[in-house]
Every structure is written in structure tokens, then in C-alpha cells.
Coordinates of C-alpha atoms (C1' of nucleotides) in Angstrom, one line a residue:
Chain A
X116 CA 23.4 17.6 -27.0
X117 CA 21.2 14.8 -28.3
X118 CA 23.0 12.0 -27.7
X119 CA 25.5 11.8 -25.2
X120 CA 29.2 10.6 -26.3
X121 CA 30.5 7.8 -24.3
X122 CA 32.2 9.8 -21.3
X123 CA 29.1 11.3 -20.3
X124 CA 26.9 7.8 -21.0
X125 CA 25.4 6.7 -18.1
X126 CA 23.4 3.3 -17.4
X127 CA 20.0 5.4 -17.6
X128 CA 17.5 2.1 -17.8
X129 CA 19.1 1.7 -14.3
X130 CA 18.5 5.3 -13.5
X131 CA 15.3 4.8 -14.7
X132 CA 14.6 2.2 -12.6
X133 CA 16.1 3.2 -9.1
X134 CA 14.1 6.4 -9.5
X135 CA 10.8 4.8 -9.8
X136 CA 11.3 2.8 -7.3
X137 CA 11.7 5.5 -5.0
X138 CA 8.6 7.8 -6.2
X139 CA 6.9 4.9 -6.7
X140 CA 7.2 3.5 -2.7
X141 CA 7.3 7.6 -1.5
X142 CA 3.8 8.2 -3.8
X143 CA 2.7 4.8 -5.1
X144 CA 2.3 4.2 -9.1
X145 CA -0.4 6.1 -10.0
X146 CA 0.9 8.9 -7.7
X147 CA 4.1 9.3 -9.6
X148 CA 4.4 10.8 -12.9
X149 CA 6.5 10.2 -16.4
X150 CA 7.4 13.7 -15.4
X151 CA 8.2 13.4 -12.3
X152 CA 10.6 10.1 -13.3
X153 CA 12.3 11.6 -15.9
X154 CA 13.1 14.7 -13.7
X155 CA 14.6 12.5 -11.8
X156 CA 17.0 10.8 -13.7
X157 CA 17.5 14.0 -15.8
X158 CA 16.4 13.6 -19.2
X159 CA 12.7 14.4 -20.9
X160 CA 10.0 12.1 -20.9
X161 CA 10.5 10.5 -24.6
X162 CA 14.2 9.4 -23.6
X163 CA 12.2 6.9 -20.5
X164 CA 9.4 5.8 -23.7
X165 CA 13.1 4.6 -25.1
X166 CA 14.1 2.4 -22.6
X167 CA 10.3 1.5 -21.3
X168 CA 7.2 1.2 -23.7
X169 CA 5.1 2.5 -20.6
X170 CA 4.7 3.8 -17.1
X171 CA 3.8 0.2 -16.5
X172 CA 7.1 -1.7 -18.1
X173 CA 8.6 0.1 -15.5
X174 CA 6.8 -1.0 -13.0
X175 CA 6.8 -5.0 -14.1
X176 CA 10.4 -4.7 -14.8
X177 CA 10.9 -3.7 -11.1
X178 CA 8.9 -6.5 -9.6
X179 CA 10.9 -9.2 -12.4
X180 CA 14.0 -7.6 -11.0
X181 CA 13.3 -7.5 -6.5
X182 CA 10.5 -9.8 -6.7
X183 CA 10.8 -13.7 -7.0
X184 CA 10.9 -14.1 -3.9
X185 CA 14.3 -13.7 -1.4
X186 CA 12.8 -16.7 1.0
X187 CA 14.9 -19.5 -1.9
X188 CA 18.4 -18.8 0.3
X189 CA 17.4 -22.0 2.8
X190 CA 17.5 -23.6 -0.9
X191 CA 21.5 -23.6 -0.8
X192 CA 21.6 -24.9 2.5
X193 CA 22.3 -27.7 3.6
X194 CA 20.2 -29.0 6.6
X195 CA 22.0 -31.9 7.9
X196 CA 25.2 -29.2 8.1
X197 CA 23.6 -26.7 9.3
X198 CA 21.7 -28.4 12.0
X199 CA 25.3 -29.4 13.5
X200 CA 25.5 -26.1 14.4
X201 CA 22.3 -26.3 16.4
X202 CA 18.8 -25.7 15.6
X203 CA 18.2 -22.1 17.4
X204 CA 21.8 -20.6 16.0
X205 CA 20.2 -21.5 12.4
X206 CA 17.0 -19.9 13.3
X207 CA 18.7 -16.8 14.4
X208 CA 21.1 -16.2 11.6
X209 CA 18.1 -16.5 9.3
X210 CA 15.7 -14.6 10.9
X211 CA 18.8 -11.3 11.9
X212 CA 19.5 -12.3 7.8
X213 CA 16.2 -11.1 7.0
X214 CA 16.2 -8.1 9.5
X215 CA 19.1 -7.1 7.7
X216 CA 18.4 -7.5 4.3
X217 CA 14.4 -5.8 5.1
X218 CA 16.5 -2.7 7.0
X219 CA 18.5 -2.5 3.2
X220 CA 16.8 0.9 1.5
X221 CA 15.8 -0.8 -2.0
X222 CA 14.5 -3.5 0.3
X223 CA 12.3 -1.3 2.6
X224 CA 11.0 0.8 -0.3
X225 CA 10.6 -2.6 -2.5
X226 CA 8.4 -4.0 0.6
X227 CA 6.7 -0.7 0.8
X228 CA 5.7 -0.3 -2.7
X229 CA 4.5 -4.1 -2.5
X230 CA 2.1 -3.5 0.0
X231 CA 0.6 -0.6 -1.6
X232 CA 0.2 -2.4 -5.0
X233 CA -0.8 -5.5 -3.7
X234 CA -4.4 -5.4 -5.5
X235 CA -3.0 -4.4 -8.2
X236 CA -0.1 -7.3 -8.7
X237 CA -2.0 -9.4 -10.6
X238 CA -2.3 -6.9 -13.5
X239 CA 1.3 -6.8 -13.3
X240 CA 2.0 -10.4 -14.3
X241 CA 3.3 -11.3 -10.6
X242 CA 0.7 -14.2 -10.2
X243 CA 1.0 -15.0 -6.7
X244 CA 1.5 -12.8 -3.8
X245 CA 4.9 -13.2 -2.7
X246 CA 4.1 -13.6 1.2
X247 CA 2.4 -16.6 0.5
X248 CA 5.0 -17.8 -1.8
X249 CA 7.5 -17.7 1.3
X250 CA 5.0 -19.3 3.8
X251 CA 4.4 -22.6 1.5
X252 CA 8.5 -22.4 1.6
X253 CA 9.0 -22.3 4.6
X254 CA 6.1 -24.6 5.6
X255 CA 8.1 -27.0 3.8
X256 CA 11.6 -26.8 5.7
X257 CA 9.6 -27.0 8.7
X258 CA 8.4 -30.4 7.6
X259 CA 11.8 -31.4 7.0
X260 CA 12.8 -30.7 10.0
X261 CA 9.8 -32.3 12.1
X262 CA 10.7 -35.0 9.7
X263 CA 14.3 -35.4 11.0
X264 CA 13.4 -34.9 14.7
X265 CA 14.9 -31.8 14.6
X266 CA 11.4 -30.2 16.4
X267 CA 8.9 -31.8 18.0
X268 CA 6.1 -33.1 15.5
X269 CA 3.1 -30.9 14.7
X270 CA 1.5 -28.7 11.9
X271 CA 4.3 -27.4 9.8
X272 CA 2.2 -24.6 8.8
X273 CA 1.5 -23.8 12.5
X274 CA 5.2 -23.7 13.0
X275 CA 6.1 -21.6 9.8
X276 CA 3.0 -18.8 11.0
X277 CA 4.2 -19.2 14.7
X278 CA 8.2 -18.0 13.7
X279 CA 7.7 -15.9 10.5
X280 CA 4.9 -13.9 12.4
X281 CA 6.5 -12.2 14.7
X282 CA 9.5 -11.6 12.3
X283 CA 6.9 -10.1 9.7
X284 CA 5.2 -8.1 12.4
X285 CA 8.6 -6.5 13.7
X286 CA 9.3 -6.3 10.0
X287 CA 6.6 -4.0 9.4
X288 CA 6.8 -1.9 12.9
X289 CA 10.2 -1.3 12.9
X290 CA 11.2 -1.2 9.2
X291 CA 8.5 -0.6 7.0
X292 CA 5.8 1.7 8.4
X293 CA 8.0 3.8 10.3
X294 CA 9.6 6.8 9.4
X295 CA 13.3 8.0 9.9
X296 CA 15.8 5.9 11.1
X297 CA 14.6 2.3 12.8
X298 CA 16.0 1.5 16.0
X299 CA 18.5 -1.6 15.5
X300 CA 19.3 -2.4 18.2
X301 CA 15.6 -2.8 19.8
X302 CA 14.8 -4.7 16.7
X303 CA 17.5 -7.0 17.2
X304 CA 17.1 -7.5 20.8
X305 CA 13.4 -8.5 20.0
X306 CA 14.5 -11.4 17.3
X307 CA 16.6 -12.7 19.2
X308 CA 13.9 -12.8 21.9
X309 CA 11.7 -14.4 19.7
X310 CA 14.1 -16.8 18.4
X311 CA 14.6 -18.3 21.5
X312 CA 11.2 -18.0 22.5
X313 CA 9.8 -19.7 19.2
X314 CA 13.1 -22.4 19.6
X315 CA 12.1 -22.9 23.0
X316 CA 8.3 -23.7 22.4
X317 CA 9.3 -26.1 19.3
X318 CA 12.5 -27.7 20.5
X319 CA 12.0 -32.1 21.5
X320 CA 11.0 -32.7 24.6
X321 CA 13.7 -34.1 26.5
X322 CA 14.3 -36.1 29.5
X323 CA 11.1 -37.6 31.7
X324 CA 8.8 -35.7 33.8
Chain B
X53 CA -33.7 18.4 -11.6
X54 CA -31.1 20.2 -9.2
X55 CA -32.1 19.8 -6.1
X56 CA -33.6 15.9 -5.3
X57 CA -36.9 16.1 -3.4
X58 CA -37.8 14.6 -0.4
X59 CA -37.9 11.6 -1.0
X60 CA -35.4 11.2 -3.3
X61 CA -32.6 12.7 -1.0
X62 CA -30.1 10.2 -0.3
X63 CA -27.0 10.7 2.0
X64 CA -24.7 11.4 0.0
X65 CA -21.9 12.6 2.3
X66 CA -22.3 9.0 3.7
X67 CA -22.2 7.7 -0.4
X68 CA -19.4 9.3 -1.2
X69 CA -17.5 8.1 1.5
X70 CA -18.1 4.4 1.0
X71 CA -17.5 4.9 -2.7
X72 CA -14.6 6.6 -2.2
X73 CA -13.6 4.3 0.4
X74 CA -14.0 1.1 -2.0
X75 CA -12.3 3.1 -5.0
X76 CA -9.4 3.8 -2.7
X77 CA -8.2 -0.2 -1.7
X78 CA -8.7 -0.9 -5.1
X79 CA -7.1 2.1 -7.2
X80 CA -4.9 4.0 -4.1
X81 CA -5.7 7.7 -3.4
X82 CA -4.0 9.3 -6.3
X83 CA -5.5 6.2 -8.5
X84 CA -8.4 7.3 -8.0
X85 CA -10.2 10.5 -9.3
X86 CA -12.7 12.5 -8.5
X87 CA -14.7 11.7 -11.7
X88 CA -14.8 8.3 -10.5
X89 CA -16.3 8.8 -7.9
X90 CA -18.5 11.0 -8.5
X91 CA -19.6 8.4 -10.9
X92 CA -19.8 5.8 -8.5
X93 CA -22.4 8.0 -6.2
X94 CA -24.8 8.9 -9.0
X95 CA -23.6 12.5 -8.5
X96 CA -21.3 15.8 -10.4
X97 CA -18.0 16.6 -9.4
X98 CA -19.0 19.5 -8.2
X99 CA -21.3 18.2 -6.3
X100 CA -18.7 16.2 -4.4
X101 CA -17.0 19.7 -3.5
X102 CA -20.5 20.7 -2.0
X103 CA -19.6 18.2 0.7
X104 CA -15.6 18.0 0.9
X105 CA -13.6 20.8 0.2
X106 CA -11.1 18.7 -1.9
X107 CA -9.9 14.7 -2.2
X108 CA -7.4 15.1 0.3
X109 CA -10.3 16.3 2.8
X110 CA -11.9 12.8 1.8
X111 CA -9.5 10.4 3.0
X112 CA -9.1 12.7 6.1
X113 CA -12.7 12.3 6.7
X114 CA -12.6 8.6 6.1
X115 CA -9.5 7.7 8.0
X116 CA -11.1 10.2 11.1
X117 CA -14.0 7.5 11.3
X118 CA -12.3 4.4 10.6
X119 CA -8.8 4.9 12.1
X120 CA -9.0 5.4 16.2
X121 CA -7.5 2.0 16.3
X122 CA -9.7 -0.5 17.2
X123 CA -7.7 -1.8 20.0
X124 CA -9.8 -0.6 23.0
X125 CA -12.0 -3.0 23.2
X126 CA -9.5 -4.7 26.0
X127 CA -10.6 -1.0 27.9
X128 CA -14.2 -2.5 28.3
X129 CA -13.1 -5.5 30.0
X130 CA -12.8 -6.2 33.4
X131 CA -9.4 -8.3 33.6
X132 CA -10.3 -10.3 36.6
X133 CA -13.9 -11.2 35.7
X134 CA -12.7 -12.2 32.7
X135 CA -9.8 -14.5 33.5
X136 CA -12.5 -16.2 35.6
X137 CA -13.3 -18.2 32.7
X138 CA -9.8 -19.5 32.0
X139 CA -6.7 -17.8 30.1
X140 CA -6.8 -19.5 26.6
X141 CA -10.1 -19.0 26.2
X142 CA -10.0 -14.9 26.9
X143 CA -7.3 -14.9 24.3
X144 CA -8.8 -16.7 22.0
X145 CA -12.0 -15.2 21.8
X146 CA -10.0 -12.1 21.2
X147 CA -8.2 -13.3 18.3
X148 CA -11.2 -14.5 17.0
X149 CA -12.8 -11.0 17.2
X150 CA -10.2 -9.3 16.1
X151 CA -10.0 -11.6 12.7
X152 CA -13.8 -11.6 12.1
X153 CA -13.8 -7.8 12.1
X154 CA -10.8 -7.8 10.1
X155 CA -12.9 -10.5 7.2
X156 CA -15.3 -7.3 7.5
X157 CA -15.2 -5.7 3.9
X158 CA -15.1 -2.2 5.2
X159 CA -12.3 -3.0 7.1
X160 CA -10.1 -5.1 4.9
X161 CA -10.6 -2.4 2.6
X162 CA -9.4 0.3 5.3
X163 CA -6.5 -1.7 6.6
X164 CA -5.5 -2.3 2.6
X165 CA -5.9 1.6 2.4
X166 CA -3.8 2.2 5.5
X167 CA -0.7 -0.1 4.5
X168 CA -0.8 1.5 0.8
X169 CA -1.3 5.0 2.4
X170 CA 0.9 4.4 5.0
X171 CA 3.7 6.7 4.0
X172 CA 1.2 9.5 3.0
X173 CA -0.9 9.3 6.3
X174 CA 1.1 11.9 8.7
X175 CA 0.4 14.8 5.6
X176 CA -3.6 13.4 6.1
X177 CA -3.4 14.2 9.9
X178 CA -2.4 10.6 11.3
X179 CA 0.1 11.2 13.9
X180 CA 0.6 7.5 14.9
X181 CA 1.1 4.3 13.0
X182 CA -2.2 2.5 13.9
X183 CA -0.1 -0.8 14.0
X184 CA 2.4 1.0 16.8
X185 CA -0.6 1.9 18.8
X186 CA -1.9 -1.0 18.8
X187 CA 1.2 -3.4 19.8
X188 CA 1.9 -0.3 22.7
X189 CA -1.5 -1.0 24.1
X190 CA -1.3 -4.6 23.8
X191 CA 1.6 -4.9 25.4
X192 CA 0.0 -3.0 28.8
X193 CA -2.1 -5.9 29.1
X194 CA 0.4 -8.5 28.8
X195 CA 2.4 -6.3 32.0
X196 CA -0.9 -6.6 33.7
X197 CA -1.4 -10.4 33.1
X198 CA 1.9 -10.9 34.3
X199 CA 1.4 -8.9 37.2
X200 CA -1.1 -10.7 38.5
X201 CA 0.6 -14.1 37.7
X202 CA -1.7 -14.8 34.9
X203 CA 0.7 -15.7 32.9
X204 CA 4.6 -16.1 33.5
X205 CA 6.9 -13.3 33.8
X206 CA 9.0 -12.1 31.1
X207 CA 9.2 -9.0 28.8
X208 CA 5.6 -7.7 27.7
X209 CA 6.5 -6.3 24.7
X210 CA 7.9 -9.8 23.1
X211 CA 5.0 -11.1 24.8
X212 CA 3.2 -9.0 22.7
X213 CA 4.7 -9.4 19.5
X214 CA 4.9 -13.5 19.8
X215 CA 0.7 -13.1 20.2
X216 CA 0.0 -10.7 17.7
X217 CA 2.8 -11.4 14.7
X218 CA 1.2 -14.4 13.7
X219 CA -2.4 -12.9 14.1
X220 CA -0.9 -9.9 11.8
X221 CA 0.3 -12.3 9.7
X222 CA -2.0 -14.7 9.2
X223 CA -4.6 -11.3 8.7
X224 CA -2.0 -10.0 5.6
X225 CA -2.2 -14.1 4.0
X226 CA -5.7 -14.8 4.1
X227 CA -7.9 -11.4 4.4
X228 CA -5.6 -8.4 3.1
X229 CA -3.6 -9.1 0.5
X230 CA -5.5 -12.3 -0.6
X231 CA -8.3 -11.8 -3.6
X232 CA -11.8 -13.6 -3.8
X233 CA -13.0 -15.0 -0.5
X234 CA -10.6 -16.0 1.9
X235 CA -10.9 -19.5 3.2
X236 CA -12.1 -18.9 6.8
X237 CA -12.2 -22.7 8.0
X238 CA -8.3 -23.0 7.5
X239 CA -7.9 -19.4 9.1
X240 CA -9.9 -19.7 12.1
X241 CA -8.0 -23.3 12.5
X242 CA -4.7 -21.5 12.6
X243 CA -6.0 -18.8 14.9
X244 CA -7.2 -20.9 17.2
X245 CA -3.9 -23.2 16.8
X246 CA -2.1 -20.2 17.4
X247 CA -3.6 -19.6 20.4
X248 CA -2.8 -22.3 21.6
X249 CA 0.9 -22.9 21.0
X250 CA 0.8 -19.0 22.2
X251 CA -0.9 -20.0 25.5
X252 CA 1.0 -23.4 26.0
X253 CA 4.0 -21.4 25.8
X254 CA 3.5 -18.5 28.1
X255 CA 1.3 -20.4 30.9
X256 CA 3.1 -20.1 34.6
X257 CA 4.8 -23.5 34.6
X258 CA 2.4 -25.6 37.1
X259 CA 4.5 -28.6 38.7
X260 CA 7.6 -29.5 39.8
X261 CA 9.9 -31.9 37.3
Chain C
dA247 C1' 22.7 1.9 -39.6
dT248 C1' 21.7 2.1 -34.8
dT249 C1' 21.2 4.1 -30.4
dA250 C1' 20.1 7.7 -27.1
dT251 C1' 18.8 11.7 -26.5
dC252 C1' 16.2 16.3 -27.7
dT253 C1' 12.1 19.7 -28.9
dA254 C1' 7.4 20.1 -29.7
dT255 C1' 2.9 18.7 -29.3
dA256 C1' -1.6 16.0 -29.7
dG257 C1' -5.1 14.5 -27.1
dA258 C1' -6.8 12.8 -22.8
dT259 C1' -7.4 13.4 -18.4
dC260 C1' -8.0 15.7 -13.8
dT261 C1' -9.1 19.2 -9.9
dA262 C1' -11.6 22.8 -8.9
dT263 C1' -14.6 26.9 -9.6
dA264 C1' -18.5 30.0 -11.4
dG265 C1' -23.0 30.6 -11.9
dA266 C1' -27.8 28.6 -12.8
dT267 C1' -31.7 26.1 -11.0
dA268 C1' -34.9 24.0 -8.0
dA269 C1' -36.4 21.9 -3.5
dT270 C1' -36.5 22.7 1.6
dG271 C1' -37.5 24.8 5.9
dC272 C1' -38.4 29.0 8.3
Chain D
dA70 C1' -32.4 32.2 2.8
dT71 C1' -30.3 27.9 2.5
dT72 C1' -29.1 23.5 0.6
dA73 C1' -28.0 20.3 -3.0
dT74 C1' -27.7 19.6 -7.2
dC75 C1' -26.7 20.8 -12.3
dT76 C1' -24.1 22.6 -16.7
dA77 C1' -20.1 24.5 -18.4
dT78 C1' -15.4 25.4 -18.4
dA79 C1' -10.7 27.3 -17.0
dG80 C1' -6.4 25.8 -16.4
dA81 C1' -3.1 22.4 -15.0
dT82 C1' -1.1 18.1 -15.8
dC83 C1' -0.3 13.7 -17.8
dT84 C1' 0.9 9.8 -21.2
dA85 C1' 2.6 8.9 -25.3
dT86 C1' 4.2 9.9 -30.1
dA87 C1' 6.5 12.3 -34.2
dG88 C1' 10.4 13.8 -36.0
dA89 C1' 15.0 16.1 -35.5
dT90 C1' 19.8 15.6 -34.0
dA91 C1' 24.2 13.8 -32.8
dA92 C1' 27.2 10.1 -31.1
dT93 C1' 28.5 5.2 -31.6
dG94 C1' 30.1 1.0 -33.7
dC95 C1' 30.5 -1.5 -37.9

DNA sequence: ATTATCTATAGATCTATAGATAATGC
DNA sequence: ATTATCTATAGATCTATAGATAATGC
């Protein structure tokens, strides 16, 4: 035994790491055990003090790797293009992109395990909570967008709580805190709703009264 | 020693339950340790098993007096009377309620406790995700506001989501997962903003174009 | 020589229980 | 007699380390 030859090597910091995110969202950090970890991946506790110095490593490693923040992907977009397309069309494909990506397993149990550690982020180096890293981003495309008459004027923050809301909410009913499989197609049906509602309630006024 | 006299007796089923409550936000369930709290109330360990037969008995005590949902306070109102004074204003002082318990510290502790418990609470007896109960109930009192053409028609439950995301939300941002004290002036601003837009947007359309 | 594992274990917890002690309320 | 505490401890479990072993890559 001891070291395994190169057939049988496997990628075990990886292991490592998809199995305590797993125990960790199922029975939080201090729930889940070196033991219980290296059951897991199959080898003894000493082999995971290889690849991690501590129970915690593993833990900042996890949130270095899922965590700065997925909300960036308006970053490669380009408004002006996009917009051609129409305002509520990009709403929607962002907002079903997010249902999708939530609905992924790592993501639900990454979202999960965020919520449960959140008072204890800080100690983990992640300095600022990550929902409000995603609002002040997305307060910002809203001003861009108020800027190029793309919505009616207002309080971009107003606009960003007004359509990430709902999308957070349905987020956490449908995704998050529930248990076996979510129901799609419900979920779906609802942000679409609430696209077109939100688009609806933001959109210029047009022609005269 | 032993037994306290008199006047020394405290509650201490009462102490250990708001100790255990505040070591449980900060530290999770299996963060925490009987020691500790024991240590918080002044008391043994085995003085703790006088009055709960184990930890798990704990939280079950402390989630079967905090967790009913605290949604039933539409159940006390009289719809009618209340729309009386105007729409927005019902709504809002609702939100407004809701967010000054929520700023509460025994509840933002608890609802911390429930999102990092979440996928632990059926074992402790919680049949229902408190958030699903809620947004069911809610959504009953939108169907009656539209049924009585206090507000315009449309489905209830996105009604319901589009006026309670961003009040979930903006609870998560500035009271949950935020540390310190949260900066009530800008929430209550964004509340009532919310409301609002919320209102503005679900209003039966008054006029002819 | 380095890397990835193993066996074995030290030392620190932790939950829960047994049995003693003293105040209370009948 | 009952209630609420204490002291003491059994027995389980947990994190982390020391040192051995064998495969890898130079």
C-alpha cells in the first residue's frame, strides 16, 4: 500500500474537497469531522493533514474556489449589444441563468453552506458577505441603464432590491431550503412572471396620457 | 452549596435557553457544546441535563417557542376595516413590522439559526420550512385583496413573491447576515421605497388613457 | 529526494451518567 | 419526598502529529 502507483492515483485534494463540501452543507463545519472527511474520500485522516494543514484550510480553500462572487458575468457583456435584443429578454436570460446555475448541486450546497457559516466568514478571510457584493454590482448596471434611458430614472438600489428580491426569495424556496427535487417548472414559470412584472414596473413611460 | 436558596433561584430553564440560543447563531448547533453553555448560565453540565434530556432536546425546545411562524398576525386583522385607511399604507405598516421584529436580537438570532439549521430541522421536529409557510399564507391574502378589487387581478402567489422577495432580501443584507448594527435609516428607506414601487405597480389601474 | 499514503497514538475535547448534598414545600 | 444543584468520571470522539513505507520522477 502506502503510496499509490500512478494507475490507481487519483486527484485526492479534489476528493478532498467535493466531500467537505457535501458534509459540510448536509452538517455544517463544526458538524463534520476529519473522520468523517476522510471516510469519505477513502484514505485516513493524516493523508487530508497532507493536502490541508487543517479542518479550516479546507474550508477557506472552498470559499477561494465557489466564492468570489458569480454576479461578474454582466462584466463580459456588452450593454449597448445586448440591449438590442430588448431590455426584458436580457433580464430574463439573466435571471433563468441564475435559476440554473443555483438549481446546479455544488451550487445549492455552496449557497447552503454559505448561509450557515455566514457569522463565521469573516474568520475565514472572505471579508465581505458575498450577497452584498452582488447587490452594489448590480446597483451599478442599473445605473447604467437608468443612465442610457434604458428604464425610467429612479434609485438604482431600489431597482437592484426590487428585481434580485424576488429572484433571491424563489432562490431560497425553491432551491435552497427545500428538500428533494425542486419543481422547475413552477420556478421557472414564476421568473418569468416576475421578469415581466419587474420589466413592466421599470420600463419608460411611453406615449401621453 | 447545591441547591440555591430562595432567593438565589434563578430560572434557569429560561437561562439556558437564551444562552443556548445566542451560542447557537454564533457557533451552529454542533459548534456549540454543552460545556459552553453550561458556562454561559453560571451552571454544571449536569445540571443542564436536569432540565433537557440532551442538546438535541434544546434546540427542539427553542425552535417549539420561537418557530410557529410569525406570519399570523394578518389573522388578527379585519381586512375591510383595515383597507379603510388606504392600501399602501396597510402594506407598509406591515413591512415595517415585520422588519422591526426582524432588527429584534432574539429574532435575528433565530432566523440566523433557522437558515444554518435549515437542513437539520425536520430530524428536530420541524415539519415545514417556516419561509414556505409563510409565502403560502401570504399569498391567501393577496387572493383576498384581489377579490375584493383591492388590488388588480393577477396570480397571488407572484403577487406574493414580488412583495415579500425584496423584504426577505433586504432582511438577509442589512439584519441577518450583516455584523455590528445594521443601518436602519437606509433600510427603513428601502422598505418603505419598496412599498411603494410594490403598490404603484399592483394598484387597479384608475382612468382611462 | 520527493510525494502520498499508512499505522499508531498523544492529548484535548465532548456528551452523558452516577451518586452526593442541601434547600424547598408538604 | 422532591427539586436543583454539585463533584467526579466513564467512555466516545476528535484534531493533529510522529514516524514508517512504498511509488514517482530526476
Amino acid at each position: 500500500m502506502a503510496r499509490p502507483t500512478r494507475e490507481e492515483a487519483r486527484d485526492t485534494r479534489r476528493l478532498i474537497l467535493d466531500a467537505a463540501l457535501e458534509l459540510f452543507a448536509a452538517g455544517g463545519f463544526a458538524g463534520t469531522s476529519m473522520r468523517q472527511i476522510a471516510r469519505a474520500v477513502g484514505v485516513r485522516e493524516s493523508a487530508l493533514y497532507h493536502h490541508f494543514e487543517s479542518k479550516a484550510a479546507i474550508f477557506e480553500a472552498m470559499v477561494m474556489e465557489l466564492g468570489p462572487g458569480k454576479m461578474r458575468r454582466f462584466d463580459e457583456l456588452d450593454l449597448d449589444a445586448s440591449l438590442a435584443g430588448g431590455l426584458e429578454p436580457l433580464l430574463r436570460s439573466f435571471a433563468r441563468l441564475l435559476m440554473e446555475e443555483s438549481a446546479r448541486p455544488r451550487e445549492q450546497k455552496f449557497i447552503r453552506l454559505m448561509l450557515a457559516e455566514a457569522p463565521r466568514l469573516k474568520d475565514a478571510g472572505v471579508l465581505h458577505n458575498p450577497m452584498l457584493t452582488g447587490m452594489t454590482y448590480l446597483t451599478g448596471v442599473f445605473e447604467a441603464l437608468a443612465r442610457r434611458g434604458a428604464i425610467r430614472p429612479g434609485d438604482p438600489e431600489l431597482h437592484a432590491v426590487e428585481f434580485m428580491g424576488p429572484l433571491v426569495m424563489l432562490r431560497l424556496t425553491y432551491l435552497v431550503l427545500v428538500e428533494g427535487a425542486p419543481d422547475m417548472e413552477r420556478l421557472f414559470a414564476l421568473v418569468d412572471a416576475h421578469v415581466h412584472h419587474f420589466h413592466d414596473s421599470v420600463k419608460p413611460k411611453e406615449g401621453t396620457c
